[in-house]
Coordinates of C-alpha atoms in Angstrom, one line a residue:
M1 CA 41.7 7.5 -3.4
S2 CA 42.7 4.5 -1.0
Y3 CA 43.0 0.5 -1.5
S4 CA 44.1 -2.9 -1.1
A5 CA 47.9 -4.1 -3.1
D6 CA 45.2 -7.2 -2.4
P7 CA 41.8 -6.8 -1.2
M8 CA 41.4 -10.2 -0.4
P9 CA 41.3 -9.6 4.1
G10 CA 44.3 -12.6 4.7
S11 CA 46.1 -12.1 1.7
P12 CA 50.1 -10.8 2.2
G13 CA 49.0 -7.8 0.3
F14 CA 45.9 -6.5 2.1
H15 CA 47.4 -4.5 4.4
R16 CA 49.6 -2.9 1.9
H17 CA 47.8 1.0 0.9
R18 CA 47.8 2.0 -2.5
G19 CA 46.5 4.5 -3.9
Y20 CA 46.4 8.7 -3.9
E21 CA 45.7 9.4 -0.4
A22 CA 48.9 5.9 0.8
D23 CA 51.2 8.6 -1.3
L24 CA 49.9 11.6 0.6
L25 CA 50.9 9.7 3.4
D26 CA 54.2 8.3 1.7
A27 CA 55.5 12.0 1.3
L28 CA 53.6 13.4 5.1
E29 CA 56.4 10.7 6.7
A30 CA 59.1 12.5 4.0
M31 CA 59.2 15.7 4.8
D32 CA 62.7 17.0 6.5
G33 CA 61.2 17.3 10.5
A34 CA 57.2 15.8 9.9
K35 CA 58.7 13.0 12.5
L36 CA 55.4 11.3 11.2
R37 CA 54.8 7.6 10.5
F38 CA 51.9 5.6 9.3
S39 CA 50.9 2.2 9.9
R40 CA 48.6 1.1 7.9
R41 CA 45.8 -1.2 8.4
A42 CA 43.0 -2.0 6.4
V43 CA 39.3 -2.7 7.3
T44 CA 36.7 -4.2 4.7
S45 CA 33.7 -2.2 6.6
W46 CA 32.7 1.1 4.5
P47 CA 29.4 2.6 7.1
G48 CA 31.1 4.8 9.7
I49 CA 34.8 4.3 8.7
W50 CA 35.0 8.0 10.2
L51 CA 33.6 6.3 13.6
R52 CA 36.4 4.3 13.8
A53 CA 39.0 7.4 14.8
A54 CA 37.7 7.4 17.9
E55 CA 38.4 4.1 18.3
P56 CA 41.9 3.5 20.5
E57 CA 42.5 0.8 17.3
F58 CA 43.2 3.6 14.8
D59 CA 44.8 7.5 15.3
I60 CA 43.5 8.6 11.5
V61 CA 41.1 6.9 9.0
G62 CA 41.1 8.1 5.7
G63 CA 39.7 6.6 2.3
G64 CA 37.8 8.8 -0.2
I65 CA 35.2 10.5 3.1
T66 CA 33.6 13.6 2.9
I67 CA 33.9 16.3 5.3
L68 CA 30.7 16.8 7.0
D69 CA 30.0 17.6 10.7
S70 CA 27.3 15.2 10.4
R71 CA 30.1 12.8 10.7
T72 CA 31.8 14.0 13.6
R73 CA 28.9 12.8 15.7
N74 CA 27.9 9.4 16.9
A75 CA 24.7 7.4 17.4
A76 CA 23.6 9.0 20.2
G77 CA 24.9 12.9 18.9
D78 CA 28.4 13.3 20.7
T79 CA 31.2 15.0 18.9
V80 CA 33.9 12.1 19.3
V81 CA 35.5 12.7 15.3
T82 CA 37.3 15.9 13.6
F83 CA 38.5 16.3 10.3
T84 CA 41.5 17.4 9.0
S85 CA 41.2 20.0 6.1
G86 CA 40.0 18.7 2.4
H87 CA 43.1 17.3 0.9
I88 CA 40.5 17.0 -2.0
T89 CA 37.7 18.5 -3.7
F90 CA 35.1 16.2 -6.4
R91 CA 31.7 16.0 -6.8
Q92 CA 29.7 13.2 -7.4
S93 CA 28.3 11.6 -10.6
L94 CA 26.4 8.9 -12.3
L95 CA 28.8 6.7 -14.5
V96 CA 26.4 5.4 -17.6
R97 CA 26.9 2.8 -20.5
A98 CA 29.3 4.9 -23.1
A99 CA 25.9 4.8 -26.3
D100 CA 23.6 6.1 -23.0
V101 CA 24.9 9.3 -21.9
G102 CA 22.5 11.5 -24.4
R103 CA 19.6 9.8 -21.9
F104 CA 21.4 11.8 -18.4
S105 CA 21.4 15.5 -18.9
G106 CA 19.9 15.9 -14.9
Y107 CA 19.2 14.3 -12.4
D108 CA 16.2 15.8 -12.9
Q109 CA 15.4 14.4 -16.0
L110 CA 15.7 11.0 -14.4
D111 CA 12.4 9.2 -14.6
A112 CA 10.7 5.6 -13.5
T113 CA 12.4 3.9 -16.1
V114 CA 16.0 4.4 -15.0
R115 CA 17.7 1.9 -12.3
I116 CA 20.5 3.0 -10.8
G117 CA 22.9 1.4 -8.3
A118 CA 24.3 2.7 -5.4
L119 CA 26.5 2.2 -2.4
A120 CA 24.4 2.3 1.3
G121 CA 25.8 4.9 3.3
T122 CA 27.4 6.9 1.4
T123 CA 27.6 10.7 -0.2
G124 CA 27.1 9.6 -3.7
E125 CA 23.8 7.4 -2.0
Y126 CA 22.7 10.4 -0.1
R127 CA 23.3 13.0 -3.0
L128 CA 21.1 10.9 -5.9
L129 CA 18.2 10.5 -3.3
V130 CA 17.9 14.4 -2.7
L131 CA 18.9 15.2 -6.4
T132 CA 16.2 12.6 -7.4
G133 CA 13.5 14.1 -4.7
L134 CA 13.4 10.8 -3.2
A135 CA 15.1 11.9 -0.1
Q136 CA 14.6 16.2 1.5
P137 CA 17.9 17.4 1.6
N138 CA 18.2 16.9 5.3
G139 CA 17.3 13.1 4.7
R140 CA 13.9 12.8 5.1
L141 CA 12.3 10.2 3.0
A142 CA 9.4 11.3 0.7
K143 CA 5.8 10.1 1.3
G144 CA 5.5 7.0 -0.4
V145 CA 9.1 5.6 -0.6
H146 CA 9.6 2.3 -0.5
V147 CA 12.5 0.2 0.8
E148 CA 13.2 -2.9 0.2
T149 CA 15.1 -5.2 3.1
P150 CA 16.0 -8.0 4.1
S151 CA 13.1 -8.2 7.5
G152 CA 10.3 -6.9 4.8
L153 CA 9.0 -3.9 3.8
V154 CA 9.7 -0.5 4.4
V155 CA 7.2 2.4 3.7
A156 CA 8.3 5.9 4.3
D157 CA 5.2 8.1 5.8
G158 CA 7.3 11.1 5.0
S159 CA 8.4 12.0 8.8
D160 CA 11.9 12.0 10.2
R161 CA 11.4 8.8 11.5
W162 CA 12.8 7.3 7.9
M163 CA 16.2 9.4 7.0
I164 CA 19.1 8.2 5.1
T165 CA 22.5 10.7 4.9
A166 CA 25.5 10.3 4.4
S167 CA 26.7 9.8 7.7
G168 CA 23.6 6.9 8.4
S169 CA 20.1 5.2 8.3
R170 CA 17.8 3.6 10.9
S171 CA 18.4 0.2 11.8
D172 CA 15.0 -1.0 10.2
L173 CA 16.8 0.6 7.1
A174 CA 20.2 -1.8 7.0
G175 CA 20.6 -4.3 4.3
R176 CA 19.0 -2.4 1.8
T177 CA 18.6 -3.9 -1.9
K178 CA 16.1 -1.9 -3.5
L179 CA 14.8 2.1 -2.7
Y180 CA 11.2 3.3 -4.9
N181 CA 8.6 5.6 -5.2
P182 CA 5.6 3.5 -7.4
S183 CA 3.3 6.9 -7.1
D184 CA 6.0 9.1 -8.4
N185 CA 8.0 9.2 -11.4
K186 CA 11.1 8.7 -9.0
P187 CA 13.7 6.2 -10.6
E188 CA 14.7 3.0 -9.0
I189 CA 17.9 2.5 -6.5
I190 CA 19.9 -1.0 -6.7
Y191 CA 21.6 -1.6 -3.6
N192 CA 25.1 -4.3 -3.8
T193 CA 27.3 -4.0 -1.0
D194 CA 30.2 -4.7 -4.3
V195 CA 31.9 -2.1 -6.6
M196 CA 33.0 -4.4 -9.1
Q197 CA 29.1 -5.7 -9.6
L198 CA 27.9 -2.8 -10.0
L199 CA 30.1 -2.1 -12.6
A200 CA 29.3 -5.3 -14.6
M201 CA 25.3 -4.8 -13.9
V202 CA 25.9 -1.8 -15.5
L203 CA 28.0 -2.5 -18.5
D204 CA 25.1 -6.1 -18.6
G205 CA 22.3 -3.6 -18.7
K206 CA 21.4 -4.5 -15.7
I207 CA 21.0 -0.9 -14.2
D208 CA 21.3 2.3 -16.1
A209 CA 23.7 3.8 -13.7
F210 CA 26.0 4.1 -10.9
A211 CA 26.3 6.8 -8.6
R212 CA 29.2 7.8 -7.0
G213 CA 32.2 10.2 -6.6
E214 CA 33.2 11.0 -9.8
I215 CA 36.8 10.0 -8.9
G216 CA 36.3 5.8 -9.1
N217 CA 33.8 6.8 -11.8
R218 CA 36.4 8.7 -14.0
D219 CA 39.0 5.6 -13.3
A220 CA 36.2 3.1 -14.3
S221 CA 35.7 5.2 -17.2
H222 CA 38.8 4.7 -17.8
D223 CA 39.2 1.2 -17.7
S224 CA 36.1 0.2 -19.8
G225 CA 37.8 0.9 -23.2
G226 CA 35.0 3.2 -24.2
R227 CA 32.1 1.3 -22.8
L228 CA 31.5 3.8 -19.9
A229 CA 30.9 7.4 -19.2
I230 CA 30.5 10.3 -16.8
G231 CA 26.9 10.6 -17.2
V232 CA 26.3 14.1 -15.4
L233 CA 27.6 15.8 -12.4
D234 CA 26.6 17.1 -9.2
P235 CA 26.7 20.7 -9.3
V236 CA 27.7 20.9 -5.4
K237 CA 31.6 20.1 -4.7
E238 CA 32.5 18.3 -2.1
L239 CA 36.1 18.2 0.5
G240 CA 37.8 14.7 1.1
G241 CA 40.3 13.9 4.0
F242 CA 41.1 12.3 7.4
A243 CA 39.5 11.5 10.3
L244 CA 40.5 11.8 13.7
D245 CA 39.9 11.3 17.6
H246 CA 38.1 15.0 18.1
E247 CA 40.3 14.8 21.2
N248 CA 43.5 14.9 19.2
T249 CA 43.3 18.2 18.1
E250 CA 47.5 18.6 17.7
L251 CA 47.9 16.0 15.4
A252 CA 44.6 17.4 13.1
S253 CA 46.6 21.1 13.1
C254 CA 49.1 19.5 12.2
L255 CA 48.4 17.3 9.8
S256 CA 46.0 20.1 8.1
E257 CA 48.7 22.7 7.7
K258 CA 51.2 19.8 5.9
L259 CA 48.4 18.8 4.0
D260 CA 47.7 22.3 3.1
W261 CA 51.2 22.7 2.2
L262 CA 51.6 19.3 -0.2
T263 CA 48.4 20.3 -2.2
D264 CA 49.3 23.5 -2.6
H265 CA 46.2 24.5 -1.2
R266 CA 43.9 22.0 -3.5
R267 CA 45.7 22.7 -6.7
I268 CA 47.4 20.0 -7.0
G269 CA 44.7 17.5 -6.7
Y270 CA 43.9 14.3 -8.2
S271 CA 44.2 14.9 -11.9
E272 CA 48.0 16.4 -11.3
W273 CA 48.3 13.0 -9.2
R274 CA 47.3 10.5 -11.8
T275 CA 49.3 12.5 -14.7
D276 CA 52.3 12.5 -12.1
P277 CA 51.8 9.9 -8.9
D278 CA 55.0 10.9 -7.2
V279 CA 53.8 14.7 -7.1
F280 CA 53.5 15.1 -3.4
M281 CA 56.6 12.9 -2.7
K282 CA 58.3 16.2 -5.4
R283 CA 56.9 18.4 -2.8
A284 CA 57.7 17.0 0.5
T285 CA 61.4 16.3 -0.6
G286 CA 62.0 19.5 -2.1
Q287 CA 62.7 17.8 -5.8
P288 CA 61.8 20.3 -9.2
N289 CA 58.4 19.7 -10.2
S290 CA 56.7 19.5 -14.2
T291 CA 57.0 22.8 -14.7
G292 CA 61.0 23.1 -13.3
S293 CA 60.8 24.7 -10.1
S294 CA 61.4 23.6 -7.1
P295 CA 58.4 23.6 -4.0
S296 CA 59.5 26.1 -0.7
L297 CA 57.8 25.8 2.6

């Protein structure tokens, strides 16, 4: 969705924006009369990235962020962020070795023999915990869930004290490396902060699956040369958008209107962009699309 031309902080390409959202912003800048210009800055930490839109340093934050009401509020419960309308639709998924696809017919089929990799603080982690019964829909961890952290082992008592949602978790659970329930037949969750390491762990058989949004997992499957495949998809669809300060309603409205038009109200999405990376720029500049017709605004 959004990535750096060079992932190494401090490198010349670190702040060169690439991906689906980069091309959307380029198209917004090219729209006649939009008068929009974006200065791109890469960030190195994902947890709570959407809240940075409420800080003076940034006006808009992206990165494949699922739009959630809980992500509009800070730790104190104050509303500090608003989102544009969704510019993309996607679902969560499990990426597995292609030879093992038959083992993953549904999330309810996953048992204690399965080890799944996850990125803490993502929607992929939260939905995995809910879909496997390790957490309730509100994020409350099931009683008896064990969480290994740098500070030691934490055991959830089934109360609201132990929560993991797509918007965050208690500080006691920060840096978690493993989550499991020894008293229940549920999968073991293995955490890592490096996507490439998690992909390598799936290929090497150190874990059985990687829980992540289907866009990233489909790209990884394509890049694997047939060694990796999507095992199962979350039935719930999500909308991805850009985050802004909650008081910046005028800019949010402006961006939403133009994003709705560029994506034809999400009828043009990731698969269309992968087929034709210029699809948004063509709409922005009135060029004919793949059907030979020109868009009108």
